[in-house]
XYZ file of N, CA and C in Angstrom:
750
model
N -23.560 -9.330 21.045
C -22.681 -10.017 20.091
C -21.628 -9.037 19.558
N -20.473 -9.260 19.817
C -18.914 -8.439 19.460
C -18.884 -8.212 17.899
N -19.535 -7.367 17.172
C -18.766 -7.668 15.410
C -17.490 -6.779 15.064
N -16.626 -6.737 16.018
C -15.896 -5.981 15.817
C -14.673 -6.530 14.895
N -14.396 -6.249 13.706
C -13.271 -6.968 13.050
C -11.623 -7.701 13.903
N -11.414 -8.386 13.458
C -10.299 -9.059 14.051
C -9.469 -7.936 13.941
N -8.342 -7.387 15.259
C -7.214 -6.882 15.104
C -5.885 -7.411 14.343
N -5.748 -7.670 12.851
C -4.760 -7.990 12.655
C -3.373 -7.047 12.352
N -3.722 -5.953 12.115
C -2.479 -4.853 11.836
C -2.605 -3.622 13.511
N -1.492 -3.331 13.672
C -1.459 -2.553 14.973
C -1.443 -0.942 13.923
N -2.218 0.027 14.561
C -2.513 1.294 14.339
C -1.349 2.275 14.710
N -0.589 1.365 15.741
C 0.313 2.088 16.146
C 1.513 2.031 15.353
N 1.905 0.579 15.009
C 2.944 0.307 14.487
C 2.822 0.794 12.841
N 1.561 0.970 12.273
C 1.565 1.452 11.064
C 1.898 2.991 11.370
N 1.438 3.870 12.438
C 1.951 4.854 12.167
C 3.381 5.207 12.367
N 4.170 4.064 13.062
C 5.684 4.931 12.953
C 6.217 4.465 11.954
N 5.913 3.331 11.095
C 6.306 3.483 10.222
C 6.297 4.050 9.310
N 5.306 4.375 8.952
C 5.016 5.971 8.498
C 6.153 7.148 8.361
N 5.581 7.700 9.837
C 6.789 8.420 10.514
C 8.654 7.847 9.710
N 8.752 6.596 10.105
C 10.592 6.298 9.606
C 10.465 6.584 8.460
N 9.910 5.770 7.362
C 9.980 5.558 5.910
C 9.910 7.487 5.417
N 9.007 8.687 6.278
C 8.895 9.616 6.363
C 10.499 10.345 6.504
N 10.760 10.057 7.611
C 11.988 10.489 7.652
C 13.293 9.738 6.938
N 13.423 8.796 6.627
C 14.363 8.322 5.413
C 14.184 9.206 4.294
N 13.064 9.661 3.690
C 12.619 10.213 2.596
C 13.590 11.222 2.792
N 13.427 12.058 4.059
C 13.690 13.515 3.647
C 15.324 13.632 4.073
N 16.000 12.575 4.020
C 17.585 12.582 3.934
C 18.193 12.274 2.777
N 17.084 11.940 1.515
C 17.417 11.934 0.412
C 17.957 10.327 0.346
N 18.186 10.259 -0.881
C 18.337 8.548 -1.695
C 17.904 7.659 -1.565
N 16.470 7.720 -1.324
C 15.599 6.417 -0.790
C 15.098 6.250 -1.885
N 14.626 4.710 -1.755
C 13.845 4.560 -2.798
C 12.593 4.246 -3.044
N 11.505 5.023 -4.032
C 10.531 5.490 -4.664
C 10.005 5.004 -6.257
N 10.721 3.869 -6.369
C 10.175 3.264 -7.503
C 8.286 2.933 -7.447
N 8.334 1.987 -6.201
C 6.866 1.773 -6.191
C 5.551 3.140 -5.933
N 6.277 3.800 -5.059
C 5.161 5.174 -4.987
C 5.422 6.020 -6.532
N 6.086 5.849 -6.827
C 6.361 6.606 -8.221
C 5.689 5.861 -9.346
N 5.496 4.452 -9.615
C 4.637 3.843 -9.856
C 2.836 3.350 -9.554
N 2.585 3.921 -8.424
C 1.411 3.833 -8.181
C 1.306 5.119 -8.596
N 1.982 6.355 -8.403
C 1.179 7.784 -8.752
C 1.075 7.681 -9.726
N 2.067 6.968 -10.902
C 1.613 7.353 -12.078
C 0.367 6.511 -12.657
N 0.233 5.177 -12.349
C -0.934 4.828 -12.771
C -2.313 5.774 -12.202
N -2.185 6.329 -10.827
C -3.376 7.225 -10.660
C -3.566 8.858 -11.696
N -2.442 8.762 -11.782
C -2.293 10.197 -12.912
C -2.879 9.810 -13.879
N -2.744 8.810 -14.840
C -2.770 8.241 -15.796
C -4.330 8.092 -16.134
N -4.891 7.601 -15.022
C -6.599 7.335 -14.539
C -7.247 8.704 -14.747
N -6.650 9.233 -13.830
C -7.485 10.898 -13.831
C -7.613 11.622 -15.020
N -6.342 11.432 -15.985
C -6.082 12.127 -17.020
C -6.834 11.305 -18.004
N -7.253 10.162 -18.013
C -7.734 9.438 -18.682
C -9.600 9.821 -18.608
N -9.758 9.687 -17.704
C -10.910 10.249 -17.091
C -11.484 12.006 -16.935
N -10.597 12.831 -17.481
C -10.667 13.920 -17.232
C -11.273 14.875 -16.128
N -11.290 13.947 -15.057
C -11.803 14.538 -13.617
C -10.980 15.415 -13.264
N -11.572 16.436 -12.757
C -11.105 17.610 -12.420
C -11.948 17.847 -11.181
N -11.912 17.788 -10.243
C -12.463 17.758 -8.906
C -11.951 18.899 -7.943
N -12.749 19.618 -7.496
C -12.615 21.040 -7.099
C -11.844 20.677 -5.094
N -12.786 19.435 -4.420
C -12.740 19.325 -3.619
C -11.653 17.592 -3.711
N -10.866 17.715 -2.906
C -10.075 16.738 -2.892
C -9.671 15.959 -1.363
N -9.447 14.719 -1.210
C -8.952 14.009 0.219
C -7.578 13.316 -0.220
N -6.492 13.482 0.361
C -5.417 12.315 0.364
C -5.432 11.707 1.565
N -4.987 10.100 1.519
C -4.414 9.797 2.485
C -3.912 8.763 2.067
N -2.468 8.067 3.220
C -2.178 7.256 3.179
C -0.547 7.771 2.669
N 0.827 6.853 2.873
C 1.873 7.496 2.764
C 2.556 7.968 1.609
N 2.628 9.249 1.659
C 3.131 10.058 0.406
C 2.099 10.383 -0.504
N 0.757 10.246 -0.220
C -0.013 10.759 -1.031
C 0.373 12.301 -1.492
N 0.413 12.984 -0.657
C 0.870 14.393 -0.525
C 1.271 14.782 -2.007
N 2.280 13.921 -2.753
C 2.697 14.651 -3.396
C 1.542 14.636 -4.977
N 0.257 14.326 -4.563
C -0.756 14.592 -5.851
C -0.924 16.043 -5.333
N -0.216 16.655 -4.140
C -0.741 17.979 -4.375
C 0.081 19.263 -4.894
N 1.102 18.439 -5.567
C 1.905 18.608 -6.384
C 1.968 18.968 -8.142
N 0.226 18.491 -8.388
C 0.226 18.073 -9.998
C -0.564 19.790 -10.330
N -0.087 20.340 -11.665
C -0.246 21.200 -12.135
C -1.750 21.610 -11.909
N -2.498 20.420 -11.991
C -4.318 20.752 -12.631
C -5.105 20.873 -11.371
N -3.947 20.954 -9.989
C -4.368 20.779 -8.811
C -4.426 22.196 -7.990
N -3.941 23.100 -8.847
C -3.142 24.713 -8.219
C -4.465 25.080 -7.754
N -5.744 25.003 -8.456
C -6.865 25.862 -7.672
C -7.547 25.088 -7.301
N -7.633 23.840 -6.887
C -8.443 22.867 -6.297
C -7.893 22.946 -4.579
N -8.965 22.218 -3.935
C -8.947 22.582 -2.276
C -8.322 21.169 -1.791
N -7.189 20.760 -0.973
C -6.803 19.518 -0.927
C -6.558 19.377 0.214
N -7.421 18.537 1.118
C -6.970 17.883 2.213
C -6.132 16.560 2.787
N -5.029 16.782 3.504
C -4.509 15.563 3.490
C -4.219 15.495 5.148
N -5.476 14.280 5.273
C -5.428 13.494 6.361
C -4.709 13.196 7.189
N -4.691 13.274 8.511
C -3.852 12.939 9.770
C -3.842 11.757 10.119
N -4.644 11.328 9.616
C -5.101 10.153 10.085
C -4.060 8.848 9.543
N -4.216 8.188 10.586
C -3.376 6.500 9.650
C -3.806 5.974 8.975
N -4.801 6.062 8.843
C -5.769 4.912 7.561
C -6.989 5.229 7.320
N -8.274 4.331 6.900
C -9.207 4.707 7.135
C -9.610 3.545 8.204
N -9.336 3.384 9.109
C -9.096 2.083 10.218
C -9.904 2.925 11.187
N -9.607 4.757 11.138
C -9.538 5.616 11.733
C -10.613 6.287 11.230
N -11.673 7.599 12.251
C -12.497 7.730 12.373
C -11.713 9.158 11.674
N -12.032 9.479 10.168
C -11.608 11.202 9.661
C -12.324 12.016 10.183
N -11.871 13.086 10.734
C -12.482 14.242 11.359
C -12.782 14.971 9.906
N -14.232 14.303 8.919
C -14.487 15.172 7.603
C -15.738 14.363 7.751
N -16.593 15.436 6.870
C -17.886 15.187 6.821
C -18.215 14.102 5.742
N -19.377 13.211 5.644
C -19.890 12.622 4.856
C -20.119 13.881 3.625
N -20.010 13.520 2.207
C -19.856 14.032 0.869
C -19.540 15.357 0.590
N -18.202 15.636 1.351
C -17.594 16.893 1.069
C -16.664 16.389 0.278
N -16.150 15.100 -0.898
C -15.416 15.749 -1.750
C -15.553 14.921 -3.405
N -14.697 15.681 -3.748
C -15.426 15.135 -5.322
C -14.216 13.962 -5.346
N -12.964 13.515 -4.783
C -11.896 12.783 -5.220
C -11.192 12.260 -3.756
N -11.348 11.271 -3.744
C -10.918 10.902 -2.618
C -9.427 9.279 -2.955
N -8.390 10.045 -2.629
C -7.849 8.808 -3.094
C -6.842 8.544 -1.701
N -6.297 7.064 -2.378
C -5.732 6.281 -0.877
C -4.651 5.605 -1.314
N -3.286 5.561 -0.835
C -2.249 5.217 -1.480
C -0.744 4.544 -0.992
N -1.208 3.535 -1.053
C -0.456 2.710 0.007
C -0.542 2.085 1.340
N -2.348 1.868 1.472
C -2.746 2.156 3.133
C -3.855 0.900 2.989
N -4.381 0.503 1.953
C -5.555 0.087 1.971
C -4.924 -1.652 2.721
N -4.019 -1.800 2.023
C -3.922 -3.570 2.504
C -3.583 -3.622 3.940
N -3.012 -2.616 4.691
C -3.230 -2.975 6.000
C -4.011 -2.351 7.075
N -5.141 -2.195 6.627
C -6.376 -1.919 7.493
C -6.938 -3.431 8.009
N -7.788 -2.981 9.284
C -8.513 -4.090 9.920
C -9.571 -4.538 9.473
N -10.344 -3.236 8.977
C -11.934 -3.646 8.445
C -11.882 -2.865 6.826
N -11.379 -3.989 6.040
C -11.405 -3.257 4.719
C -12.926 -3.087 4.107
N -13.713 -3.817 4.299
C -14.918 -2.883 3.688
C -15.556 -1.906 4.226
N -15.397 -1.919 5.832
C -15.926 -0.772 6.019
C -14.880 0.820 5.641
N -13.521 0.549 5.435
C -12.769 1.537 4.724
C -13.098 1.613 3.343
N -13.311 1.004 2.960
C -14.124 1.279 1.709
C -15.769 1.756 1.543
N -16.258 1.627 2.276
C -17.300 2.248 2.810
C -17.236 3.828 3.271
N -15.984 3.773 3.867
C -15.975 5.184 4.789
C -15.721 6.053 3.390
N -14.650 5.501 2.155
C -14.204 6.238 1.263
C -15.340 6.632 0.607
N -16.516 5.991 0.190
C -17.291 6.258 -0.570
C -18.738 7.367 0.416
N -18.718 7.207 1.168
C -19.370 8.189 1.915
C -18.555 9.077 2.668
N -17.264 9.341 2.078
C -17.246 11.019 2.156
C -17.219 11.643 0.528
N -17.920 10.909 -0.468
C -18.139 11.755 -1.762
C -19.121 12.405 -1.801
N -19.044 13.312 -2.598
C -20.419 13.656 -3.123
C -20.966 12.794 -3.869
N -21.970 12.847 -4.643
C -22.760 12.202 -5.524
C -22.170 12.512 -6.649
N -21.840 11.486 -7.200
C -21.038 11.637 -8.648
C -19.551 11.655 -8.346
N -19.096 11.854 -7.438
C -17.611 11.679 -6.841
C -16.870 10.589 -6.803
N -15.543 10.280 -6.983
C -14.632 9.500 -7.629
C -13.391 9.124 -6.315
N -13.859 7.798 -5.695
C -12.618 7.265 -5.277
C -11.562 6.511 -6.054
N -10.312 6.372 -5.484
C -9.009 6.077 -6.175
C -8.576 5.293 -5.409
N -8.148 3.802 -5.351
C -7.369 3.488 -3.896
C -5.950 2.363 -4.784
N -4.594 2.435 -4.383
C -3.414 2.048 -5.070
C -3.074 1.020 -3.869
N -2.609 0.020 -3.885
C -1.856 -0.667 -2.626
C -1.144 -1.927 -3.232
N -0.133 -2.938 -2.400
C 0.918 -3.663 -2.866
C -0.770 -4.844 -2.333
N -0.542 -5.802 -4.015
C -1.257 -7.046 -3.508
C -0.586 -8.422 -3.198
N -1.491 -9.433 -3.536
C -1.611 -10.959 -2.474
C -0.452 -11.441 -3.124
N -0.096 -11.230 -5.167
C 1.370 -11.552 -5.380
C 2.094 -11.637 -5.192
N 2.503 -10.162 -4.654
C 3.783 -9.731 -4.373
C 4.559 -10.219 -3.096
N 5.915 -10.176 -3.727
C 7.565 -10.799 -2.953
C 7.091 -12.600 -2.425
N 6.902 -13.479 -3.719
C 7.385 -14.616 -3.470
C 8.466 -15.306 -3.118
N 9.651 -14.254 -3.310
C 10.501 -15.335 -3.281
C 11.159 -14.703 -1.601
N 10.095 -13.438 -1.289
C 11.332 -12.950 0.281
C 10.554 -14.109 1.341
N 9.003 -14.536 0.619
C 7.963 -14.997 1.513
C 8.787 -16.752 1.860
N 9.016 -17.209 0.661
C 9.915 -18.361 0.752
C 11.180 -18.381 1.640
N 12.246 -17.339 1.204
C 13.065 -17.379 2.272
C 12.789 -17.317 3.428
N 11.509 -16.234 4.267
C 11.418 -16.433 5.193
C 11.031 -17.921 5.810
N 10.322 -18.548 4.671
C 9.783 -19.599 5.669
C 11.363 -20.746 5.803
N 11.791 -20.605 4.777
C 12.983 -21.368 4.767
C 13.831 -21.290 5.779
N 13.627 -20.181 6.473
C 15.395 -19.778 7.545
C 14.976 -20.062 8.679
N 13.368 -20.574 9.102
C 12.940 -20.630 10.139
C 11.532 -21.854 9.709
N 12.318 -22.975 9.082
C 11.062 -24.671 8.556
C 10.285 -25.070 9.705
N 11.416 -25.474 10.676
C 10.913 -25.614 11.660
C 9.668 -25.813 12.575
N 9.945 -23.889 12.702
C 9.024 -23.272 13.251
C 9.045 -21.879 12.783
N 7.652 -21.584 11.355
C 7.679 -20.926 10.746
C 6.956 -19.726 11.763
N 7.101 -18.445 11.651
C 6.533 -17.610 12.286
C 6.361 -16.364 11.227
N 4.815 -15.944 11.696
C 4.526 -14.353 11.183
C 5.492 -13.496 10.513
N 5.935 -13.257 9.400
C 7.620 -12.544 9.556
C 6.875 -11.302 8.661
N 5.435 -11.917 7.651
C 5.207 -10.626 6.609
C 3.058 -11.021 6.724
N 2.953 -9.545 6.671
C 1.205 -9.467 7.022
C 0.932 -10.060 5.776
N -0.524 -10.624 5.736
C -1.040 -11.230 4.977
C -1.604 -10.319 3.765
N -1.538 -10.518 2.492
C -1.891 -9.455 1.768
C -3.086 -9.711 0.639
N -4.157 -8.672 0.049
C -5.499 -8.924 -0.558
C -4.919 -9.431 -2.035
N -5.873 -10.022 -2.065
C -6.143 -10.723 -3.561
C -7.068 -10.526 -4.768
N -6.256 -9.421 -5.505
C -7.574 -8.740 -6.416
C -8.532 -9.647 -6.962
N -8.898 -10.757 -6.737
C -9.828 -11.477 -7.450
C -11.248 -11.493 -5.824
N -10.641 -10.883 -5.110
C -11.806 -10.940 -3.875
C -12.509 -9.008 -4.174
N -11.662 -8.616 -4.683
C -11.990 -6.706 -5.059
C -13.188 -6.478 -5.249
N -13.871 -7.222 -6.500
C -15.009 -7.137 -6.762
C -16.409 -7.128 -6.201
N -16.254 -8.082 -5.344
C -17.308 -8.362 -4.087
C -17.166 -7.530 -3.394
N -15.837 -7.270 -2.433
C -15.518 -5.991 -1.557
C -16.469 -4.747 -2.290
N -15.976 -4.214 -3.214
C -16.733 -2.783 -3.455
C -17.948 -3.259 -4.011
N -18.716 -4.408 -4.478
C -19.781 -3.999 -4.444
C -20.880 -3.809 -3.162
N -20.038 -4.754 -2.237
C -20.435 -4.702 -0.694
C -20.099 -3.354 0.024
N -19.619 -2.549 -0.792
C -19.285 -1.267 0.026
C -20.172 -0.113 -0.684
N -20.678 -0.701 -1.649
C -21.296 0.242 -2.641
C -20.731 1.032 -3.294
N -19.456 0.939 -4.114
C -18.998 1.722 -5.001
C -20.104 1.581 -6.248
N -20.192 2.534 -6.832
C -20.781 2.194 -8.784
C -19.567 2.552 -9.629
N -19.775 1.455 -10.615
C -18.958 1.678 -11.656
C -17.388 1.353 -10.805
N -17.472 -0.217 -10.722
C -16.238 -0.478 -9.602
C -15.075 -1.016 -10.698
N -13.860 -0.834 -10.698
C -13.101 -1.059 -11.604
C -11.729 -1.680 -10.585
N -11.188 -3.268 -10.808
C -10.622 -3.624 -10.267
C -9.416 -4.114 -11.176
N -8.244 -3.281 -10.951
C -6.832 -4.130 -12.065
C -5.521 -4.238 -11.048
N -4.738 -4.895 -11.927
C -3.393 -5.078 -10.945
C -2.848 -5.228 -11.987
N -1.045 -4.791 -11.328
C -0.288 -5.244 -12.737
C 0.986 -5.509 -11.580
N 2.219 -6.140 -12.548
C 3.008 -6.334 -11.888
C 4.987 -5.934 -12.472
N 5.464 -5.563 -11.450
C 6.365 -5.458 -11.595
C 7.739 -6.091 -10.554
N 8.697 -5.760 -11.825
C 10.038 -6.729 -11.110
C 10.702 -5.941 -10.773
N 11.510 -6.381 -10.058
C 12.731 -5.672 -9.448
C 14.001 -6.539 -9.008
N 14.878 -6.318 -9.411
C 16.624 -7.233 -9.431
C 17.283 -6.907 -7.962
N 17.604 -7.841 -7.204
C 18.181 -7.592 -5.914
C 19.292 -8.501 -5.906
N 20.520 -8.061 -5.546
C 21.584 -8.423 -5.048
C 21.698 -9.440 -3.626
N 20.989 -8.290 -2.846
C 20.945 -8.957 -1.474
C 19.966 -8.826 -0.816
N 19.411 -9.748 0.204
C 17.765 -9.639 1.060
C 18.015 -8.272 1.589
N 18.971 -7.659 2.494
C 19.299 -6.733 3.357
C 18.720 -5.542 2.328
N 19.117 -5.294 0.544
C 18.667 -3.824 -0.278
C 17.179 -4.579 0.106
N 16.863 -5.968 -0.295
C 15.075 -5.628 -0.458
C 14.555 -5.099 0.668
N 15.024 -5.616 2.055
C 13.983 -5.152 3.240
C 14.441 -3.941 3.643
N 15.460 -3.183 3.105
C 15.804 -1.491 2.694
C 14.810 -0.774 2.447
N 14.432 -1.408 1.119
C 13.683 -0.993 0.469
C 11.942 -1.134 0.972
N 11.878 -2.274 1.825
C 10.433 -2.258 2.066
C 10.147 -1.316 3.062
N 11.031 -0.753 4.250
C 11.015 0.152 5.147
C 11.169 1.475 4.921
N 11.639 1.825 3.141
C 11.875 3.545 2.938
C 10.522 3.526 1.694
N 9.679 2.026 1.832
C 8.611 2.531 0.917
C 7.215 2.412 2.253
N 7.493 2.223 3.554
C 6.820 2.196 4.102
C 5.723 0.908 3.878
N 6.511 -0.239 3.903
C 5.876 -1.485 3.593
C 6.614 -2.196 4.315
N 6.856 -2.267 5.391
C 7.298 -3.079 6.383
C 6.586 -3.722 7.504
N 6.713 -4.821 8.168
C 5.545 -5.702 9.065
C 5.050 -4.405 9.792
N 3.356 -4.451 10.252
C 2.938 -3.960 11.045
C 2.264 -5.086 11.690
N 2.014 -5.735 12.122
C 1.186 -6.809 12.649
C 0.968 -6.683 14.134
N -0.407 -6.804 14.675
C -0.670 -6.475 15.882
C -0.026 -7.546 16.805
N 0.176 -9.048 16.154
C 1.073 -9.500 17.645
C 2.316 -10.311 16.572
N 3.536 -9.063 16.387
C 4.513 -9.725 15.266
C 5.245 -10.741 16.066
N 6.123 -11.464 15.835
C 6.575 -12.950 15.896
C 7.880 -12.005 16.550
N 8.843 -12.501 17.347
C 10.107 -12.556 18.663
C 11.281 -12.000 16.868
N 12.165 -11.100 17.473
C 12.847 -10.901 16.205
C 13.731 -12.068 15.754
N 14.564 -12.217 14.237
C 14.943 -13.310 14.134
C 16.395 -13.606 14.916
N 16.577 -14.479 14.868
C 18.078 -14.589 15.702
C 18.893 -14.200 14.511
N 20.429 -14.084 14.929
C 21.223 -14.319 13.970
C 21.772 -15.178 12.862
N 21.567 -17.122 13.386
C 21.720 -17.493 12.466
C 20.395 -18.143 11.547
N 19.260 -17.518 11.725
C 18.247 -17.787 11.017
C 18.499 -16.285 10.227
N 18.638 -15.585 10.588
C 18.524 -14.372 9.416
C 19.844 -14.661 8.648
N 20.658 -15.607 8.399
C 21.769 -15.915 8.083
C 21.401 -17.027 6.813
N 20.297 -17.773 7.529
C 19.968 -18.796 6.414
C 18.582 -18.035 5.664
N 17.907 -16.709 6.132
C 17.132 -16.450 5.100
C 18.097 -15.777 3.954
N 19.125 -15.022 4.108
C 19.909 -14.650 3.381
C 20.010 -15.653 2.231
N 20.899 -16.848 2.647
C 21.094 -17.857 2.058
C 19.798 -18.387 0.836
N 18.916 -18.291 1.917
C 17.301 -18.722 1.164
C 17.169 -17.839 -0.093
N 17.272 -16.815 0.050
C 16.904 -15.566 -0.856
C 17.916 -15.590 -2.233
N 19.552 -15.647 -1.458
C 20.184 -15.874 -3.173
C 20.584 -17.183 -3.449
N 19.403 -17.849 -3.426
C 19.200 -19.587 -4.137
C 18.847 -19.543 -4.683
N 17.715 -18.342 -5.013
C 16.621 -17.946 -6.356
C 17.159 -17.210 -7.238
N 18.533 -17.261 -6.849
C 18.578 -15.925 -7.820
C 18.967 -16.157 -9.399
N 18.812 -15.520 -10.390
C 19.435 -15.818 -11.933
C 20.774 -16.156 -12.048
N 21.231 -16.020 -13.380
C 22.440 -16.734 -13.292
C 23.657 -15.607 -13.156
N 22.841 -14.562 -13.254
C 23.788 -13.171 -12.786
C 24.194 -13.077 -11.771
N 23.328 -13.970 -10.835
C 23.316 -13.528 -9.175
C 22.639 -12.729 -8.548
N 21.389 -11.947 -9.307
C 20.712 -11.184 -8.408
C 19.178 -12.123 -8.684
N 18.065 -12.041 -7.893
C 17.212 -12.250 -7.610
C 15.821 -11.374 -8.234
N 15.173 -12.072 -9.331
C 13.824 -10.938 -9.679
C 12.950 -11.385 -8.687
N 12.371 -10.083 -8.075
C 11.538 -10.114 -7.023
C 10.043 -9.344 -7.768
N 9.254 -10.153 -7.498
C 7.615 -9.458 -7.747
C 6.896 -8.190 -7.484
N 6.569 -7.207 -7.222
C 5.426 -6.500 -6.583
C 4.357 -6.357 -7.504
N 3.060 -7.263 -6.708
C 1.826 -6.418 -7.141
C 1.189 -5.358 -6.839
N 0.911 -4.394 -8.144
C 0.017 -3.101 -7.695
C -1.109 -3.603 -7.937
N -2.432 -2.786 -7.356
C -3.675 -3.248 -7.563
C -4.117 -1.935 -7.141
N -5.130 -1.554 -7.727
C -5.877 -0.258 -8.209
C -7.307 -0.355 -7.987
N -7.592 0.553 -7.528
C -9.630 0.345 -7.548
C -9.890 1.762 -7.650
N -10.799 1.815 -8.598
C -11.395 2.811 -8.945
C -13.155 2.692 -9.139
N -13.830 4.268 -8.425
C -15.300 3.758 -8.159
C -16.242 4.854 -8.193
N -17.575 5.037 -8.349
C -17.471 6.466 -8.234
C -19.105 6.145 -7.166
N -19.570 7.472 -6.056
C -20.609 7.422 -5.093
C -21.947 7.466 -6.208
């Protein structure tokens, strides 16, 4: 009997995106509102929590720069090669006291067993962190898409988790002391073209293992259209993102 989780995100396609949104970064003026917003709610946690964890894991895109934070100078920090936890880490079961994940969790294949994998590489008493965009977020790009293509609607954006399923997940993964929040924020867009800018230099762009034929021209013409129908009376469009946070300890 096959229990192998359904392939819905490609491993491959998450890693070049990676890779682009990577290299946009380092030509400067991209934008970093949302990773700048998830770090700080994880800062915020830690500091709140006063964990100080000697042994550390990042992964997931742009984690890197928690190895950046002052309280981190003599702590040991590994940051993963890996694309996800989709992927088999070349690290031992409970080598670290802090294991966090940041921007990676919603498009894995087998999310509890990535949540599983996170919690058995802690030690005992060790503290996972995991940040990712949830099931809220971008109603109104999800509408246009379906709008520019009624028809015959196709795959255009991966399906995304719903913090009200969180709870079950980690207790099925065995976190203790599982802590599940989300919050949300807006953002004002002019035109569809800055938002899906923006979803490709935050490294949130389709990965889907069998994505849909690209759009033609005059359907990406009427999602345009679709997109500033919503918009205020200014003319720009408030667009959603949910963050959602889990915090847990082995």
């Amino acid at each position: 009997m096959n229990t192998a989780p359904p392939q819905i995100f490609s491993k491959t396609r998450k890693k070049a995106r990676y890779l682009r949104a990577a290299s946009l970064m380092k030509r400067g003026e991209t934008a970093t509102f949302l990773l700048d917003e998830m770090a700080e709610d994880l800062f915020e946690r830690l500091a709140f929590l006063r964990h100080q964890p000697p042994q550390i894991l990042l992964e997931g895109f742009d984690a890197q720069r928690f190895s950046q934070l002052p309280w981190q100078h003599e702590n040991k920090i590994d940051e993963t090669a890996a694309t996800d936890f989709d992927a088999a880490l070349p690290h031992k079961s409970q080598s670290y006291d802090l294991a966090i994940s940041m921007n990676s969790l919603d498009t894995v294949n087998d999310l509890p067993g990535a949540l599983i994998q996170m919690r058995e590489l802690l030690k005992p008493g060790g503290l996972a962190m995991a940040c990712f965009i949830g099931g809220q977020s971008l109603p109104k790009l999800r509408r246009a898409m379906h709008d520019a293509e009624a028809d015959r609607p196709a795959a255009r954006m991966h399906p995304l988790i719903d913090p009200r399923s969180c709870p079950q997940l980690l207790g099925r993964a065995g976190w203790m002391d599982p802590v599940v929040d989300s919050h949300r924020l807006t953002v004002r867009y002019s035109t569809l073209d800055r938002l899906v800018q923006d979803l490709r230099e935050h490294a949130l762009s389709n990965v889907l293992a069998k994505p849909a034929a690209p759009m033609t021209r005059i359907a990406m013409e009427r999602a345009r259209t679709a997109f500033l129908a919503q918009a205020d009376e200014d003319g720009k469009v408030s667009e959603t993102f949910e963050i959602i946070t889990l915090t847990g300890r082995r």
